[in-house]
Short mmCIF file of C-alpha atoms in Angstrom, two decimals:
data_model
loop_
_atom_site.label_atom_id
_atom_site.label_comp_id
_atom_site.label_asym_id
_atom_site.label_seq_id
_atom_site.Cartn_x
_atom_site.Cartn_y
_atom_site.Cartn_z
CA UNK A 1 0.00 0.00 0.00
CA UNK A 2 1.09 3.09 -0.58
CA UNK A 3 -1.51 6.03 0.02
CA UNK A 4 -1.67 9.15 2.09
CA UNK A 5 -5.21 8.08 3.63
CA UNK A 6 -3.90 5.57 5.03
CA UNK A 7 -5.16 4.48 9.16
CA UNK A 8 -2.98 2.53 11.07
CA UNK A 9 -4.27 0.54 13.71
CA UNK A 10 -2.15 0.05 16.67
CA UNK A 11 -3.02 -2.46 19.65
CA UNK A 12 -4.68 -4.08 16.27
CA UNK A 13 -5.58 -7.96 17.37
CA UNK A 14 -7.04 -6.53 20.98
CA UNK A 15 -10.73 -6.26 21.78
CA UNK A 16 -10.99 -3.02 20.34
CA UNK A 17 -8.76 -3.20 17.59
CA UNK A 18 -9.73 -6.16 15.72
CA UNK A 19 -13.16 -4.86 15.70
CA UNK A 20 -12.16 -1.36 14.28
CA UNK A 21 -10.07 -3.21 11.45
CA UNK A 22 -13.37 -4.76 10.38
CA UNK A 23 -15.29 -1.17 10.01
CA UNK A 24 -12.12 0.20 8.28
CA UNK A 25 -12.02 -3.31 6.07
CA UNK A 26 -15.55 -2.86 4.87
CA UNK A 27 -15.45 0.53 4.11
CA UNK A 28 -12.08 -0.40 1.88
CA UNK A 29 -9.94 2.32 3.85
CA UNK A 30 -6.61 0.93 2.92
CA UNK A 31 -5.79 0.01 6.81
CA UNK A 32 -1.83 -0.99 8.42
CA UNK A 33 -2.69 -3.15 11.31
CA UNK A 34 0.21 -3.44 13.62
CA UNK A 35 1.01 -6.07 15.90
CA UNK A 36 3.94 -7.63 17.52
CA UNK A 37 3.37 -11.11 16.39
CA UNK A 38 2.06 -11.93 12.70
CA UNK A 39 0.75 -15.55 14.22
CA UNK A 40 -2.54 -13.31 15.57
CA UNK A 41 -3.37 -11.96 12.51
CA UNK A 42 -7.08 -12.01 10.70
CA UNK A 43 -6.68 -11.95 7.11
CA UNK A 44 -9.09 -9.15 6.14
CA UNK A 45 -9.36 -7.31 2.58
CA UNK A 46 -7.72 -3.43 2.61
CA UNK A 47 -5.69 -4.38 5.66
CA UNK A 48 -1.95 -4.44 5.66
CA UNK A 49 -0.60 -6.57 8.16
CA UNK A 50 3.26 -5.21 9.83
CA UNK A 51 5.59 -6.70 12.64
CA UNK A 52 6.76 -3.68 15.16
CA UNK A 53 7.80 -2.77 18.17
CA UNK A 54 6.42 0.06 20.12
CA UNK A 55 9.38 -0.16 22.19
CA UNK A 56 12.12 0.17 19.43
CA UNK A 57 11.35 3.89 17.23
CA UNK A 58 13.38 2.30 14.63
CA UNK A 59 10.41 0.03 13.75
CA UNK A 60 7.58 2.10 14.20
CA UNK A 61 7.93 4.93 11.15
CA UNK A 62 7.20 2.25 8.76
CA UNK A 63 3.73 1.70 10.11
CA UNK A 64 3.34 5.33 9.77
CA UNK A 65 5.07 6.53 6.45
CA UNK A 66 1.75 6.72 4.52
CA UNK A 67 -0.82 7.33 6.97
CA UNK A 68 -3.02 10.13 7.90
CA UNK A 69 -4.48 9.33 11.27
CA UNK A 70 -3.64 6.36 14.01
CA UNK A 71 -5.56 4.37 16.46
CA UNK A 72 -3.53 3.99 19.64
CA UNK A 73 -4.13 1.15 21.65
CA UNK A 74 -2.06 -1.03 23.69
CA UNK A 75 -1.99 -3.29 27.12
CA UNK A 76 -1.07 -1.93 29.83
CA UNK A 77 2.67 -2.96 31.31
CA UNK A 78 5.63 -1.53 32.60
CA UNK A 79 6.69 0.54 29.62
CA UNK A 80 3.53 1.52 28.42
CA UNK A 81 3.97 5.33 28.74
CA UNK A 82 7.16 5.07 26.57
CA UNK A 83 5.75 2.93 24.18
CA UNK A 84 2.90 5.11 23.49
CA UNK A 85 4.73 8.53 23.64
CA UNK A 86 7.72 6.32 20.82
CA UNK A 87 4.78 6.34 18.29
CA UNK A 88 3.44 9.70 18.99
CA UNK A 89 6.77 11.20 18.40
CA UNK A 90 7.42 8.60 15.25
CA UNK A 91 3.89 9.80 14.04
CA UNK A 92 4.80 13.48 14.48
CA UNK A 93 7.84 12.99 12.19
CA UNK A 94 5.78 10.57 9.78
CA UNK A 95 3.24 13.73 9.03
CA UNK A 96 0.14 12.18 10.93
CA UNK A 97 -2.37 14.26 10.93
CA UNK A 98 -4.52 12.99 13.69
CA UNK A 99 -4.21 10.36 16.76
CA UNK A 100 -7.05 8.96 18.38
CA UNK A 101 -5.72 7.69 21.79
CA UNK A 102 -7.60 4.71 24.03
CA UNK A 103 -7.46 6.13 27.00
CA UNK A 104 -9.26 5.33 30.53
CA UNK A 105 -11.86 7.53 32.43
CA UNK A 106 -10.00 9.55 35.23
CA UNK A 107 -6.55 9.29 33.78
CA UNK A 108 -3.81 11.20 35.46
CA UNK A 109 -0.24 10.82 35.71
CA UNK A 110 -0.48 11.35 40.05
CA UNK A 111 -3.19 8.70 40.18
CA UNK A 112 -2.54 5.41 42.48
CA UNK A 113 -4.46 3.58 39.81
CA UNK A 114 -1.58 1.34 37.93
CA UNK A 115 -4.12 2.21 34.58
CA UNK A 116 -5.02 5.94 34.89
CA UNK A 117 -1.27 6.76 35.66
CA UNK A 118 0.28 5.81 32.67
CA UNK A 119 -2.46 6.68 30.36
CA UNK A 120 -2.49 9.90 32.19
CA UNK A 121 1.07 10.20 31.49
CA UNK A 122 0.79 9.92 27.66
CA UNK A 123 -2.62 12.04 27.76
CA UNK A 124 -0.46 15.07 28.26
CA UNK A 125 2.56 14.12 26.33
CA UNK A 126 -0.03 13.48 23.35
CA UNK A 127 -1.68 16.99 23.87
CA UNK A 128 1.94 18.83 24.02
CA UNK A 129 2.80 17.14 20.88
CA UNK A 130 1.35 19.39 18.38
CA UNK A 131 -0.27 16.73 16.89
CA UNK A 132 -3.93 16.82 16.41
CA UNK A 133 -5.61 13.98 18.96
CA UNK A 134 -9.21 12.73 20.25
CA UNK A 135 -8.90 10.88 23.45
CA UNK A 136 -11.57 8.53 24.02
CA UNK A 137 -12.19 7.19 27.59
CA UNK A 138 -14.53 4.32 27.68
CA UNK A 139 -16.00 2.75 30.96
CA UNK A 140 -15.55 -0.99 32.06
CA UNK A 141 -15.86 -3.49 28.84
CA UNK A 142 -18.64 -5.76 28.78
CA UNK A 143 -16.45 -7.92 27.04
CA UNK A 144 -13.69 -8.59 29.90
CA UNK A 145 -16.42 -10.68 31.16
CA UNK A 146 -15.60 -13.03 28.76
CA UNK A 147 -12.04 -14.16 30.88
CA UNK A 148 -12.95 -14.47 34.67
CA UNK A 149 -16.95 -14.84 34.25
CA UNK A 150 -17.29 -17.44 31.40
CA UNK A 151 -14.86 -19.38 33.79
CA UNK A 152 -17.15 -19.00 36.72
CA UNK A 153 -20.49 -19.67 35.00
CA UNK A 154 -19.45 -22.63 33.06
CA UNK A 155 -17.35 -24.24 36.18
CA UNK A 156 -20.12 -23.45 39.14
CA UNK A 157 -22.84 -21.26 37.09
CA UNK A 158 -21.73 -18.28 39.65
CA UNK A 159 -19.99 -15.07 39.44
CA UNK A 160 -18.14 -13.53 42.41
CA UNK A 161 -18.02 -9.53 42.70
CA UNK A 162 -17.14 -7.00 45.40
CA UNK A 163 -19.53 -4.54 44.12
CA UNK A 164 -22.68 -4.78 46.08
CA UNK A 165 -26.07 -3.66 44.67
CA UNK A 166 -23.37 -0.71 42.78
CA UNK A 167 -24.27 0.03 39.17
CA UNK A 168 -21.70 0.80 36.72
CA UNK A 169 -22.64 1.70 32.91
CA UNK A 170 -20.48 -1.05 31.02
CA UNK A 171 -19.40 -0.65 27.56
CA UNK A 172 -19.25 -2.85 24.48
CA UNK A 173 -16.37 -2.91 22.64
CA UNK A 174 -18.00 -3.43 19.49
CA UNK A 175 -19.43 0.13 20.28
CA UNK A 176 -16.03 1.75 21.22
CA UNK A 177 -14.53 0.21 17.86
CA UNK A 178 -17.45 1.80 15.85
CA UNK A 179 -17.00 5.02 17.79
CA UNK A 180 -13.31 4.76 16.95
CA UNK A 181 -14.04 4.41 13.76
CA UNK A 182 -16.13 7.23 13.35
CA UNK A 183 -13.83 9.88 14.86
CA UNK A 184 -11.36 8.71 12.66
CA UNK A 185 -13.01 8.79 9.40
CA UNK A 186 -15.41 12.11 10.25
CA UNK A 187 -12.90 14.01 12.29
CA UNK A 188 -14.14 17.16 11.96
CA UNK A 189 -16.08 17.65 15.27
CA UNK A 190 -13.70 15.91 17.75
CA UNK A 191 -10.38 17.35 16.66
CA UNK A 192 -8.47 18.19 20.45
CA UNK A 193 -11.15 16.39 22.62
CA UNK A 194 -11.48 14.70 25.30
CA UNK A 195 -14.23 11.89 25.27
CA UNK A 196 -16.19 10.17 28.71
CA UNK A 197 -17.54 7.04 26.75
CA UNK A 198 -20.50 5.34 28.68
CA UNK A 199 -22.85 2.49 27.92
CA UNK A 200 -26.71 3.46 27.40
CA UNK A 201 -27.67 2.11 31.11
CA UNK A 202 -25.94 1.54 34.30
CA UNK A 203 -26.53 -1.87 35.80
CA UNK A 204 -25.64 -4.22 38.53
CA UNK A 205 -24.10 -7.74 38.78
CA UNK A 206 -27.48 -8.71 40.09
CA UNK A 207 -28.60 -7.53 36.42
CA UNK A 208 -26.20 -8.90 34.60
CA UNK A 209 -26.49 -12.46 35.56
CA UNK A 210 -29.90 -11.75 35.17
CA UNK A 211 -29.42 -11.20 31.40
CA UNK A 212 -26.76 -13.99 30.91
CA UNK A 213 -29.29 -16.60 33.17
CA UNK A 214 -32.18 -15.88 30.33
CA UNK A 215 -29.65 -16.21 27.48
CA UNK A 216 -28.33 -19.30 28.30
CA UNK A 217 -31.95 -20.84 29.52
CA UNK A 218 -29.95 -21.51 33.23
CA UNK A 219 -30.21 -19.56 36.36
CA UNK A 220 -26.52 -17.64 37.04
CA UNK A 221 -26.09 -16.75 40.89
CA UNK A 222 -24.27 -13.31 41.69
CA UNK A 223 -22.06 -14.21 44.77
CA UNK A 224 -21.26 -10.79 46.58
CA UNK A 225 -18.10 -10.99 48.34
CA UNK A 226 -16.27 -8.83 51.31
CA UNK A 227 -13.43 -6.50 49.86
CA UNK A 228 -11.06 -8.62 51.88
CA UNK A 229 -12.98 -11.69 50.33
CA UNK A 230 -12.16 -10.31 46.78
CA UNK A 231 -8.42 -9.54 47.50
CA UNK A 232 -7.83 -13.28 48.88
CA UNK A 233 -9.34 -14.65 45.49
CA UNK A 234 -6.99 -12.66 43.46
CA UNK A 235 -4.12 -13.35 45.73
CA UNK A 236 -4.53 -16.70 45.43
CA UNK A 237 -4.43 -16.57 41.66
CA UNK A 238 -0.91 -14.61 41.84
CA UNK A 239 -1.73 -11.04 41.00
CA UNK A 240 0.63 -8.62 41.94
CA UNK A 241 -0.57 -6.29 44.79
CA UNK A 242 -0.46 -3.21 42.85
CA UNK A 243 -3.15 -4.38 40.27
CA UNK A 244 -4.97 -6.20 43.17
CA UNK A 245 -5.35 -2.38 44.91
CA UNK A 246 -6.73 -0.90 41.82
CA UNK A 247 -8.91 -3.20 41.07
CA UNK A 248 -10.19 -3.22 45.12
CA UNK A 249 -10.44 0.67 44.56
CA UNK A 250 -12.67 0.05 41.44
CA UNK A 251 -15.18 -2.15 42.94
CA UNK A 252 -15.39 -0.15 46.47
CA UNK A 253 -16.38 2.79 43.95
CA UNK A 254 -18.99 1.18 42.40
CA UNK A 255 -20.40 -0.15 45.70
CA UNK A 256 -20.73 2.89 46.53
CA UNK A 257 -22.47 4.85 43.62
CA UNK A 258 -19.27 6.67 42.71
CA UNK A 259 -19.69 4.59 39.13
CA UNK A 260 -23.64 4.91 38.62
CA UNK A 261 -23.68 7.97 35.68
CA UNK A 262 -24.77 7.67 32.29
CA UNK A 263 -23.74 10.17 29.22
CA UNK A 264 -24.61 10.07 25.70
CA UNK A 265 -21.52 10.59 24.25
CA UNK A 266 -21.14 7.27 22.18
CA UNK A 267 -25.00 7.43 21.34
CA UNK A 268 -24.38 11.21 20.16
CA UNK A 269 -21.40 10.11 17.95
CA UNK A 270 -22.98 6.88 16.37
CA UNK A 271 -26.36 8.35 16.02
CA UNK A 272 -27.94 5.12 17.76
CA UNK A 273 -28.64 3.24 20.74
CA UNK A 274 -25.83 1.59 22.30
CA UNK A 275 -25.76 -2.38 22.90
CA UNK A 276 -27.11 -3.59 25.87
CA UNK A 277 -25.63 -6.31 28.42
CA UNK A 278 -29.11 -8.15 27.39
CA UNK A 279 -27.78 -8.05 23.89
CA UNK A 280 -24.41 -8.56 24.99
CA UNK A 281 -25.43 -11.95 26.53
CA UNK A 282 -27.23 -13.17 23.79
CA UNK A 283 -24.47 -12.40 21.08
CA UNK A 284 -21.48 -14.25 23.23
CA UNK A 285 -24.10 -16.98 25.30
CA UNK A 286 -22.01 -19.71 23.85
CA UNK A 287 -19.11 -18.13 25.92
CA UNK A 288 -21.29 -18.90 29.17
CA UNK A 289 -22.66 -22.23 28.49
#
């Protein structure tokens, strides 16, 4: 490929990522998805597949060379601010004209939270670049449910939370990726803006195994544990005590109502409704049974 309009897709076989290559695919946007390892990859038409590191500059300007906008996205780890501030600056040089930046709600480079820090970090390095950004922050995704709830359901048709009767207004990814997708293909009204992405309604766990019980035909019990319960299961399954606090922080929040808003943001940008955890269950019951 060789073409100006060029997107490239970074963080491109993650939840969000490998649904925004399939928007950009069937649009034919000629698309460089970048990963770190070509065994991931989805063959999909208009998408260029490349091998870089975010870590080494050296590799990144040839994801960039012909593009006009990025989609930054990556996991969070130890280097992740320099990782994500290496392709802003290789972007900068490479003539991009606009980053859109997958960011977390409340980022901030003083907070405790080992995924607001970092992501607040590159936030401001992003906005001091000169480059032209949109930072989206979505809420919780439905779709991490897939990992330590399928596991639960299937093994003891249970899920275990520390969040009380606390509503939270969880996101689909498939709607962040078509949000993502938007932004970067009608720029126009987001250019240097800061985005608080919600899902249409804030519900409970009490709710959602509600809506995953009548998907599946089987009745799901919500289990609501102590904090100190919560922070004994995920000792015992080896994680490291700073993600252990965070993720204690995030569920004492949304016991107690600090998570229970609801914007229109995503429903503003897309025009629509957003998907609902009803919907949600039904589309990925197979992932429950």
């Amino acid at each position: 490929m060789n073409n100006l309009n060029n997107i490239t897709v970074f963080g491109a076989t993650g939840k969000i990522g490998k649904e925004l290559l399939t928007f950009l695919s069937q649009v034919n946007i000629p698309t460089i998805a970048v990963t770190r390892d070509k065994s991931k990859v989805k063959t999909l038409p208009n998408v260029e597949w490349i091998e870089a590191d975010m870590g080494n500059k050296e590799t990144l300007e040839q994801t960039m060379k012909n593009s006009k906008s990025v989609f930054l996205a990556s996991s969070v780890n130890q280097n992740f601010a320099t990782e994500q501030n290496n392709v802003i600056e290789s972007a900068k040089r490479c003539g991009v004209q606009h980053i859109v930046k997958l960011s977390s709600p409340g980022a901030d480079k003083n907070s405790q939270n080992f995924i607001a820090r970092p992501n607040g970090e590159v936030e401001e390095f992003l906005k001091a670049s000169g480059v032209n950004f949109t930072i989206i922050q979505p809420n919780s995704f439905m779709q991490n449910w897939l990992g330590y709830f399928s596991e639960t359901i299937q093994r003891e048709r249970k899920i275990y939370e520390a969040t009380g009767e606390g509503k939270k207004p969880f996101i689909d990814t498939r709607d962040i990726a078509e949000i993502s997708f938007t932004i970067l293909t009608h720029p126009k009204n987001h250019i240097n803006k800061t985005h608080l992405l919600t899902g249409g309604v804030a519900v409970n766990y009490g709710q959602v195994t509600e809506a995953i019980s009548k998907a599946i035909g089987e009745k799901i019990e919500y289990v609501s544990m102590t904090s100190e319960e919560a922070k004994q299961r995920m000792t015992e399954k080896g994680m490291p005590p700073m993600m252990i606090n965070t993720f204690i922080a995030i569920a004492e929040g949304q016991r107690n109502g600090k998570a229970d808003f609801v914007n229109t943001v995503g429903e503003d940008i897309l025009a629509k409704k957003l998907i609902t955890v009803e919907q949600f269950a039904k589309d990925y019951l197979e992932s429950f049974r």
